[in-house]
Coordinates of C-alpha atoms in Angstrom, one line a residue:
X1 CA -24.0 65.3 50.8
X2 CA -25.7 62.2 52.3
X3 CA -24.9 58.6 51.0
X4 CA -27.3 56.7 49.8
X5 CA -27.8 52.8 51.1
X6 CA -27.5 50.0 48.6
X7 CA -30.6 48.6 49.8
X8 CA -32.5 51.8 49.2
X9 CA -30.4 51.9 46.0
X10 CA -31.6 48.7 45.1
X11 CA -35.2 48.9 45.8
X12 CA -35.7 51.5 43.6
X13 CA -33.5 50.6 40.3
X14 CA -35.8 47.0 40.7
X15 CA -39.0 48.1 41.6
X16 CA -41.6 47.8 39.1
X17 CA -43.3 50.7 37.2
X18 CA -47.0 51.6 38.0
X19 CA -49.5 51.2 35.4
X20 CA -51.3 53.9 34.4
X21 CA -55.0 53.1 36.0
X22 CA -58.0 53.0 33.4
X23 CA -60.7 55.8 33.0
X24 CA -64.1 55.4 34.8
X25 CA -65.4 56.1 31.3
X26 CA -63.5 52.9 29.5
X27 CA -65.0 49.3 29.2
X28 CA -63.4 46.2 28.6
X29 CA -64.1 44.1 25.2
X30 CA -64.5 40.3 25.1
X31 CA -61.4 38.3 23.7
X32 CA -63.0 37.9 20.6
X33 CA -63.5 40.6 19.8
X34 CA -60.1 41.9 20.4
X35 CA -57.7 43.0 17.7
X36 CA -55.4 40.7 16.6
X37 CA -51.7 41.5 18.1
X38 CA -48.9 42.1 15.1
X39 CA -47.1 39.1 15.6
X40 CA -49.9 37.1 15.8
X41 CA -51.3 39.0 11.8
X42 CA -47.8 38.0 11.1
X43 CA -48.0 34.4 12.3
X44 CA -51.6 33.9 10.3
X45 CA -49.8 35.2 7.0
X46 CA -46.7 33.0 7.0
X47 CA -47.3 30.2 4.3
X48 CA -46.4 26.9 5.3
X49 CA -44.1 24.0 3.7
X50 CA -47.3 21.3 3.5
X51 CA -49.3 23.8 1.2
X52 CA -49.4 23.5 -2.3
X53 CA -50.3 25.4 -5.4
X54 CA -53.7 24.5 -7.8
X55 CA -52.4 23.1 -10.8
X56 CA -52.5 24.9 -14.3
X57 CA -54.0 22.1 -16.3
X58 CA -57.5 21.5 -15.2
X59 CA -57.9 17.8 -13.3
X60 CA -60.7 15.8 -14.7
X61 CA -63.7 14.7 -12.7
X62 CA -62.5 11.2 -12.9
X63 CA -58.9 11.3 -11.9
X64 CA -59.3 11.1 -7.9
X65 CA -57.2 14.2 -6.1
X66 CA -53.7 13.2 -4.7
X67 CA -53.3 13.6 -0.9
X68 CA -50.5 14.1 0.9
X69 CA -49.6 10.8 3.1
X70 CA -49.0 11.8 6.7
X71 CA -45.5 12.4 7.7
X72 CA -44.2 9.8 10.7
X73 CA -43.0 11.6 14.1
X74 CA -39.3 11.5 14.1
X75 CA -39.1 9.2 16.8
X76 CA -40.6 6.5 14.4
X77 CA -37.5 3.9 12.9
X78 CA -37.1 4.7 9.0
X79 CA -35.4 2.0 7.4
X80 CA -32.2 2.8 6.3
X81 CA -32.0 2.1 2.4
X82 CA -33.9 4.8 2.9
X83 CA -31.3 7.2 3.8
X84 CA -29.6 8.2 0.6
X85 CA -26.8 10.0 2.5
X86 CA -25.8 7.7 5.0
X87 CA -26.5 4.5 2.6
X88 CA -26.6 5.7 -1.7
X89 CA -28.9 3.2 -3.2
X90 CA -26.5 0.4 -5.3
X91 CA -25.6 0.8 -9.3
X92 CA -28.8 -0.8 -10.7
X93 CA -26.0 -2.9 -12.9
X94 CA -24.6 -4.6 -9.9
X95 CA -27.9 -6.9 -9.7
X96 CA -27.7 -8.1 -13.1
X97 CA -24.1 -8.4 -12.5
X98 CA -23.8 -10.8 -9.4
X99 CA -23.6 -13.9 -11.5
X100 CA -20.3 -13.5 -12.6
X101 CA -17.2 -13.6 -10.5
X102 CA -16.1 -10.0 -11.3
X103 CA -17.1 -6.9 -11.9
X104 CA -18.3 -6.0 -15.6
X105 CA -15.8 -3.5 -17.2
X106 CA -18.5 -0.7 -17.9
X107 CA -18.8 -0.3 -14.0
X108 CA -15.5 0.5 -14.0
X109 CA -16.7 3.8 -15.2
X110 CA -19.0 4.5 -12.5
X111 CA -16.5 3.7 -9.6
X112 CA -15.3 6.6 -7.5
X113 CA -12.8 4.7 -5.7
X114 CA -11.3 3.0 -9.1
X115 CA -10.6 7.5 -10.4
X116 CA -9.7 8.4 -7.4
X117 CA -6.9 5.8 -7.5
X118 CA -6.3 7.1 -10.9
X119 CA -6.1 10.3 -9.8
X120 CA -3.9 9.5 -6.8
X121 CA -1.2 7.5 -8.9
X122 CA -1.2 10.7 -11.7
X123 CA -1.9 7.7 -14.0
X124 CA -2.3 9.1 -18.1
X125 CA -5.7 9.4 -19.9
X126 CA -4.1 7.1 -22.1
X127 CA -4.8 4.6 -19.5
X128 CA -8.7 3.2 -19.1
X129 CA -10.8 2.8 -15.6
X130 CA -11.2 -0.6 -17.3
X131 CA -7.9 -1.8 -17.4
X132 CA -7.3 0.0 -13.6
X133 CA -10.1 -2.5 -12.8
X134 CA -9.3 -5.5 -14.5
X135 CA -5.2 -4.7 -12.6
X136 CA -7.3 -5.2 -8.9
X137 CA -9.0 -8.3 -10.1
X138 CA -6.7 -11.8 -9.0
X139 CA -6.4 -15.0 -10.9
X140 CA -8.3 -16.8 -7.8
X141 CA -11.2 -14.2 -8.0
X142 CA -11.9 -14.6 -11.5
X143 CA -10.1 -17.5 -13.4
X144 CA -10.8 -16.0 -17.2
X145 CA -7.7 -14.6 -18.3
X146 CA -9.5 -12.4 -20.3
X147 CA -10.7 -10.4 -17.3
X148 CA -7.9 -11.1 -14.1
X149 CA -4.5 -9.2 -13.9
X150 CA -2.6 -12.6 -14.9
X151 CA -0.9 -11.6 -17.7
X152 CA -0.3 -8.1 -16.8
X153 CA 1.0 -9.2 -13.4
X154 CA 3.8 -11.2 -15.6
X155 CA 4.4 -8.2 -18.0
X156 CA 4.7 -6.2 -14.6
X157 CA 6.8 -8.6 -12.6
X158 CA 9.1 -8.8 -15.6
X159 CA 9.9 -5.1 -16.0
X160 CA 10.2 -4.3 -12.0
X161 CA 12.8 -7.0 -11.7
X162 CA 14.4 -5.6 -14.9
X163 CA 14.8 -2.2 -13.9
X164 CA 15.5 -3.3 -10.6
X165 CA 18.5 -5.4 -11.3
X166 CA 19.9 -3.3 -13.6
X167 CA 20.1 -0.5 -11.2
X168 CA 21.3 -2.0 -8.6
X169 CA 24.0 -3.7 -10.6
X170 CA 25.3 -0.1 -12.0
X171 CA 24.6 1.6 -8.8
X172 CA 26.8 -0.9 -6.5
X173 CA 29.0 -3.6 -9.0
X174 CA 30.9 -5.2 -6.3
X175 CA 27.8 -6.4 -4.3
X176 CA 28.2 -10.3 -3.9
X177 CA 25.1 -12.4 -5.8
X178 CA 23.8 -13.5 -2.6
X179 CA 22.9 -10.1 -1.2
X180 CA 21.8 -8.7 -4.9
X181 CA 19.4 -11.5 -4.5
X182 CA 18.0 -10.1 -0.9
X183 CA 18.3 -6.5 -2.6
X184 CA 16.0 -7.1 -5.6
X185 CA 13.3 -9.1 -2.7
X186 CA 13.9 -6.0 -0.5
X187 CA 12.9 -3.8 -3.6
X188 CA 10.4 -6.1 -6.1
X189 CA 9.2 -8.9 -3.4
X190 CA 6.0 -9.9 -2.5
X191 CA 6.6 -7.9 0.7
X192 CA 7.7 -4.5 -0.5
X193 CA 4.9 -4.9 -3.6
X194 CA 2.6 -5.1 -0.6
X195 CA 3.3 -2.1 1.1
X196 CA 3.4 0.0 -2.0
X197 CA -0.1 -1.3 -2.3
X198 CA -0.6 -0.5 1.2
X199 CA 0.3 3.2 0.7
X200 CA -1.7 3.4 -3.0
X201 CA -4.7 3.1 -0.7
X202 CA -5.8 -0.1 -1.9
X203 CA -8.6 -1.9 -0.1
X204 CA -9.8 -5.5 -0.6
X205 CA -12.9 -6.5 -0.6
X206 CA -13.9 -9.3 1.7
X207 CA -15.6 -12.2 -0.9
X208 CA -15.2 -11.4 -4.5
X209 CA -18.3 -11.4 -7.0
X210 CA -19.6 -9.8 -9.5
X211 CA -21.7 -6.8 -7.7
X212 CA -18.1 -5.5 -5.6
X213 CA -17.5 -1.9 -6.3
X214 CA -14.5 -2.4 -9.3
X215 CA -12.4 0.4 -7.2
X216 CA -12.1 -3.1 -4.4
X217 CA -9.4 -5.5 -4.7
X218 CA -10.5 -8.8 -5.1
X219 CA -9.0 -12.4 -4.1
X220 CA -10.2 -15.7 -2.9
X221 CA -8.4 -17.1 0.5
X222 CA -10.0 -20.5 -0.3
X223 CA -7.6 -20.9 -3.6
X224 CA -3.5 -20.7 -3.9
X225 CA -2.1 -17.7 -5.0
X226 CA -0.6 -17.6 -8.5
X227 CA 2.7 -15.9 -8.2
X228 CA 4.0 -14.8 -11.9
X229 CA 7.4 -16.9 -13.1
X230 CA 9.6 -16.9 -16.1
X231 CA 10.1 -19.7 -18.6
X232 CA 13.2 -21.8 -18.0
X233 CA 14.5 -25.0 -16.7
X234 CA 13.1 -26.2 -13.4
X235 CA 15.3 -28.7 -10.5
X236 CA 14.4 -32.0 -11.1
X237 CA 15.5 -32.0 -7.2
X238 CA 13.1 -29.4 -5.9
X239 CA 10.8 -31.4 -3.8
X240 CA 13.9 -33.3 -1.5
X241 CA 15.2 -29.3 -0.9
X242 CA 13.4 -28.6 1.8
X243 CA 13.2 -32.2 2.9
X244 CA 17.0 -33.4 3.2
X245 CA 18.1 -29.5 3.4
X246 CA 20.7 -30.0 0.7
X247 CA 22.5 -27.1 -0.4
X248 CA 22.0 -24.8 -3.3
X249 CA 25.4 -22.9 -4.8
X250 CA 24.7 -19.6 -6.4
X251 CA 25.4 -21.0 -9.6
X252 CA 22.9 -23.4 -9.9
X253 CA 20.3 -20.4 -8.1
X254 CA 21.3 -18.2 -11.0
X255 CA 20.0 -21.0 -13.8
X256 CA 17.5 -22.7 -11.7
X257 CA 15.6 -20.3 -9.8
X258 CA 13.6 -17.0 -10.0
X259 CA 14.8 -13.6 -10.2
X260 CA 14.4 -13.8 -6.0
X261 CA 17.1 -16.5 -5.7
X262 CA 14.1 -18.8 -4.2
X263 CA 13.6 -22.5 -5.5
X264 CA 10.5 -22.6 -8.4
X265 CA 7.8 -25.5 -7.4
X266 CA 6.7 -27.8 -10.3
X267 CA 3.1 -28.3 -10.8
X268 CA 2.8 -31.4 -8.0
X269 CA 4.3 -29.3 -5.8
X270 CA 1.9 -26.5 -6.5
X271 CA -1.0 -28.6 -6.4
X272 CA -0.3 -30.3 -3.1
X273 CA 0.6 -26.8 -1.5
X274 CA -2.6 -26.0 -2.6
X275 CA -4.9 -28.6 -0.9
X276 CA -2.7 -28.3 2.4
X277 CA -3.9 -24.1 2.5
X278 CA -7.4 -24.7 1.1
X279 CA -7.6 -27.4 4.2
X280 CA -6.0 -24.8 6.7
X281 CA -8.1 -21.5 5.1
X282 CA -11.3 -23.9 5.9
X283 CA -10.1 -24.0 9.4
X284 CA -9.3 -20.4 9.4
X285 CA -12.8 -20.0 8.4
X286 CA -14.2 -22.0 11.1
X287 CA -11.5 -20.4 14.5
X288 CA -12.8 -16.9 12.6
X289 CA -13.8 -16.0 16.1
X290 CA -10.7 -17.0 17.7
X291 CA -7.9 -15.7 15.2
X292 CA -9.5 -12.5 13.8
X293 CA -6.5 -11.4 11.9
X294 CA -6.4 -14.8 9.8
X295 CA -3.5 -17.1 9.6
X296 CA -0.5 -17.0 8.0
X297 CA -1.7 -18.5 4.6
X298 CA -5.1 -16.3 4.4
X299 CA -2.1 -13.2 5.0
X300 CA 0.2 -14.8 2.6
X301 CA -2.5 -14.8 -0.1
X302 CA -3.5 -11.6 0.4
X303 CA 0.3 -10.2 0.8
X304 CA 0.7 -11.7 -2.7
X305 CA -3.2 -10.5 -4.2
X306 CA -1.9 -6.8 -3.4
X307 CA 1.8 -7.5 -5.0
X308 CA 0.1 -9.0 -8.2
X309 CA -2.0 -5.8 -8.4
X310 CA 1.2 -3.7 -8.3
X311 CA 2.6 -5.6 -11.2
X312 CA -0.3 -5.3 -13.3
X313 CA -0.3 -1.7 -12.5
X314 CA 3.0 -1.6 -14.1
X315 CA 2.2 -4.0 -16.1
X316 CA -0.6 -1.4 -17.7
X317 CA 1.3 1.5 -17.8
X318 CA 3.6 0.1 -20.2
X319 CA 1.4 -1.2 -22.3
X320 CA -0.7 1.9 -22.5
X321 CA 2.1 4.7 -22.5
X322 CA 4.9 2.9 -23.3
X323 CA 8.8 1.7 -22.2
X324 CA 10.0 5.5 -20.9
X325 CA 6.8 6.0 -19.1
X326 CA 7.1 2.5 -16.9
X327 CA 10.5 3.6 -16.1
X328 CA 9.5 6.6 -14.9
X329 CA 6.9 5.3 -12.7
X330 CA 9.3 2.0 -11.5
X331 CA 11.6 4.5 -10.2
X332 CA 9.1 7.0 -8.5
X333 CA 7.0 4.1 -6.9
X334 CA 9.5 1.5 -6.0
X335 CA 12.7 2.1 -6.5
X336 CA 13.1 5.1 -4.8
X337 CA 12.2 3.2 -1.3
X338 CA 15.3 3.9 1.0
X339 CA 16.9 0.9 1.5
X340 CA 20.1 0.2 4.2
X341 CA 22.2 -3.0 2.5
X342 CA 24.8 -2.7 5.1
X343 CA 22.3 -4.5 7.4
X344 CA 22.2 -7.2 4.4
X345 CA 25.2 -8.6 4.9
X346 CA 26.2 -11.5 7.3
X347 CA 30.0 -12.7 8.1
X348 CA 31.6 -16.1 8.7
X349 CA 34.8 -15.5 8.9
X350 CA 35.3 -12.2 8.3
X351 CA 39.4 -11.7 8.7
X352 CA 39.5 -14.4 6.1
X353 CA 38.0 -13.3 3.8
X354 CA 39.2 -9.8 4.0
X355 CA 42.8 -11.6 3.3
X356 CA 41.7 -13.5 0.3
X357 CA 40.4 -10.1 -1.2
X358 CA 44.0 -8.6 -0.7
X359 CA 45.8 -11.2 -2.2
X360 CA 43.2 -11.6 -4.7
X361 CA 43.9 -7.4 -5.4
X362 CA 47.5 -7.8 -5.1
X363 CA 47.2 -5.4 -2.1
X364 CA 50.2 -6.0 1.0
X365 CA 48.9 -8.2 3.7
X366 CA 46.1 -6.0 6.2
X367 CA 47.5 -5.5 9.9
X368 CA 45.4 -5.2 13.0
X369 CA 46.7 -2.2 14.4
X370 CA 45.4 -0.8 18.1
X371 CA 44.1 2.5 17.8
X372 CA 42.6 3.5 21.4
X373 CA 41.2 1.9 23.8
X374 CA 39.9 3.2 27.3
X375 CA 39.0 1.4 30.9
X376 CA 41.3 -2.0 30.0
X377 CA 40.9 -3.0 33.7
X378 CA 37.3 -1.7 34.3
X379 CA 34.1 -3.5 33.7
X380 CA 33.1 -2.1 30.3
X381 CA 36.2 -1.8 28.4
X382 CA 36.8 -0.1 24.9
X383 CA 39.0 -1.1 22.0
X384 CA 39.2 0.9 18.9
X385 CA 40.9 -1.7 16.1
X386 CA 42.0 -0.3 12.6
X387 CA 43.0 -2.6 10.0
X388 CA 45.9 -1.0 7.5
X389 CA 47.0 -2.6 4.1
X390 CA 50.2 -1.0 4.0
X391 CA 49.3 3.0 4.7
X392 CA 46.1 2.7 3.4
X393 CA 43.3 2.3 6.2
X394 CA 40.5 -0.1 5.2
X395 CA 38.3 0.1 8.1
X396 CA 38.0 0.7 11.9
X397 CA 35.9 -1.2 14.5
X398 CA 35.3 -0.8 18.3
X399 CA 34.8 -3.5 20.5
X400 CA 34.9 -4.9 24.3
X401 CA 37.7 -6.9 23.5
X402 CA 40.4 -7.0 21.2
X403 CA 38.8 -9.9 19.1
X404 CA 35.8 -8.5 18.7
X405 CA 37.2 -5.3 17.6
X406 CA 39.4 -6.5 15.1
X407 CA 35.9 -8.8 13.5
X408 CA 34.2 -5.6 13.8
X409 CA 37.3 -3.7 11.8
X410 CA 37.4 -6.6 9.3
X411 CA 33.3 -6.8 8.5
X412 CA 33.8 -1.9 8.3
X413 CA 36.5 -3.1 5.4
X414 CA 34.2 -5.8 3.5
X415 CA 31.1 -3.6 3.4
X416 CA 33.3 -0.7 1.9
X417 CA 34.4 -2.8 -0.9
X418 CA 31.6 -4.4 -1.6
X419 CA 29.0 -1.0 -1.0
X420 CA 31.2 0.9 -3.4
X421 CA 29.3 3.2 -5.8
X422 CA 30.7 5.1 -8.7
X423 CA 27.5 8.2 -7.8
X424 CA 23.9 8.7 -8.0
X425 CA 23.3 10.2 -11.4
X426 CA 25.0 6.7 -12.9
X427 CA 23.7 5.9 -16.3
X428 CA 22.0 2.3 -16.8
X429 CA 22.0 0.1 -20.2
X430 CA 17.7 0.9 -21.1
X431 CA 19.0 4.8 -21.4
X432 CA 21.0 3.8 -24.3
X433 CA 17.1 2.8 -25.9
X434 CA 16.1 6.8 -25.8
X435 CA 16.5 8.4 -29.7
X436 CA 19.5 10.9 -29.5
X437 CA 21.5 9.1 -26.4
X438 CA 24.5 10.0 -25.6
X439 CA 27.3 7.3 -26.2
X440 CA 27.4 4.6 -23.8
X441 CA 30.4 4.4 -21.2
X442 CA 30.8 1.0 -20.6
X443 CA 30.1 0.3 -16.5
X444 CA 32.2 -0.8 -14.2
X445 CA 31.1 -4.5 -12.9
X446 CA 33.2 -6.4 -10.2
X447 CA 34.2 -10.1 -10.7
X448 CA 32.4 -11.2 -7.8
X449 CA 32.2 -12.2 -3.8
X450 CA 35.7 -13.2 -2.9
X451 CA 34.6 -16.3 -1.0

């Protein structure tokens, strides 16, 4: 059997069939008068998009004919109002509405990023769109009461420090004032308010007025911020603080100053504060170009915009749905932020005062006692210290020397006292306000920092 060659192989496969060669008898017809191909009967069917049907009702001789306006090429620039997608026309509202310095509450119900808000906080129908609105509008937007979050920022503030303080002070009695000060900031300041706000997903607008989607929080940088206080007595002292750095004792911080532990500033002192950062946001304004991220009193009054919307938040839930429901939504929203207070506390003299608290106990004297230690002579040595108050071990601290240990021992013993919790699932005193509550156990609360 003989092989045969790829090229003859190939040749044939490709070549190209003959045609079969016309008659003597046939004649060719003009184009013209050809029949039309199928695809081309199909193409001379198909209906276009541009045609249009005659109308039922009969068009009088004297109402002209409407013609269809010629369609630009696509490379031709459309204006872009024009494109509903990419930019939805604005609520015809908003126009009437730019005079006044917030938004009306009836666009509240038109907003999609004021219910989806609602939505994402699992806020109750018992709570309006308006009132979520009116919570996102600040005292410097809109200086009408009637329509800012001013007095639902107060009813907020009040019940966030409330709940607050009273779990905390159940939750860990020995903890000395000073830290339960820096504990309720670290839970219900300005700071953590803003990053719960942060997380809500609330955006600020950049100028407030009266056409700004109500879903927008909305501030002035050129005004102070109002930060919500209680009623009480004020330090006739307050404006030498700062200036002749006298000291404050936690006594007079406990009748004097806010829930935070921080000095309240009369009305001069407000006032003046305020002309100082109304000059410096002018001059923010002006270096925009040159400090794009603001300066620290444009970011302070916004930090404290988004904390005043949290509060009014709270501030609405409980006076829409009641005390149990704000409760519920302090403790989903801010109180059950992780927080480390060991890092809270800061030692003088720690060996000091761990002896006070044992002769304040009636516990036997504490001894440093070595434990371990490893590479004495080397460059990085290790001593383990354990501090005993009879056979009872109080704490245990490592070091590069034996001083240090034994601080370090001293500061592990202070922080066990004073972290000491009787559990989670403790009971707190607004439980006893629930119909049907179990008797109350009274709690156990510590006499106080040692030194």
């Amino acid at each position: 059997m003989k092989r045969i060659r790829v090229e003859r192989w190939s040749s044939q496969l490709l070549a190209a069939r003959p045609r079969a060669s016309a008659g003597p008898t046939t004649t060719t017809c003009p184009r013209s008068n050809r029949p039309a191909a199928p695809q081309e009967l199909c193409l001379s069917q198909r209906r276009n998009q541009s045609t249009f049907t005659q109308p039922s009702d009969p068009i009088s001789e004297d109402q002209p004919f409407l013609e269809s306006e010629p369609t630009a090429p696509a490379s031709t620039f459309a204006d872009p109002t024009e494109n509903m997608a990419r930019f939805p026309p604005l609520d015809p509202s908003s126009k009437t509405s730019a005079a006044y310095p917030s938004p009306l509450p009836s666009r509240s119900l038109k907003s999609a990023k004021l219910a989806a808000l609602h939505a994402r906080l699992s806020l109750s129908e018992k709570i309006p769109l308006q009132t979520l609105g009116r919570c996102l509008v600040d005292s410097t937007a809109d200086t009408n009461r009637q329509f800012n979050n001013a007095s639902l920022a107060f009813l907020g503030h009040t019940l966030i420090n409330y709940h607050v303080s009273e779990y905390l002070m159940v939750r860990y009695p020995r903890l000395p004032m000073s830290i339960m000060y820096s504990a309720v900031a670290a839970f219900a300041g300005p700071d953590a308010l803003h990053t719960v706000a942060r997380q809500w997903g609330v955006e600020h607008a950049a100028v407030p007025g009266g056409e700004v989607d109500p879903g927008l929080l909305q501030f002035s940088t050129a005004k102070a911020p109002v930060v919500p206080t209680t009623f009480g007595s004020r330090r006739v002292e307050a404006e030498y603080l700062d200036k002749f750095n006298w000291r404050r004792g936690i006594n007079s911080r406990v009748v004097f100053d806010d829930d935070f532990g921080n000095v309240v500033q009369s009305p001069q002192t407000t006032s003046s504060s305020a002309d100082v950062e109304d000059s410096a946001s002018r001059s923010a304004e002006n270096n925009a170009a040159l400090k794009p991220y603001g300066t620290p009193e444009t970011r302070k009054i916004a930090e404290t915009a988004h904390a005043n919307a949290v509060r009014a938040v709270v501030g609405a839930v409980y006076a829409h749905c009641g005390r149990e429901a704000v409760k519920d939504f302090v403790r989903a929203h801010v109180i059950s932020r992780q927080l480390d207070l060991s890092k809270l506390f800061a030692f003088k003299m720690p060996t000091r005062e761990l002896f006070t608290l044992c002769a304040r106990e009636e516990f036997e004297k504490p001894v440093a006692r070595l434990l371990s230690e490893t590479g004495r002579r080397s460059r990085t040595p290790v001593f383990v210290v354990g501090i005993y108050s009879g056979n009872d071990k109080l704490g245990e601290g490592a070091g590069p020397n034996l001083d240090a240990a034994r601080w370090k021992a001293a500061m592990n013993a202070l922080k066990a006292w004073y972290l000491y919790s009787p559990g989670e699932e403790v009971r707190v005193p607004s439980d006893m306000l629930v119909e049907d509550a179990k008797p109350w156990e009274p709690a156990h609360i510590d006499i106080g920092e040692v030194i």
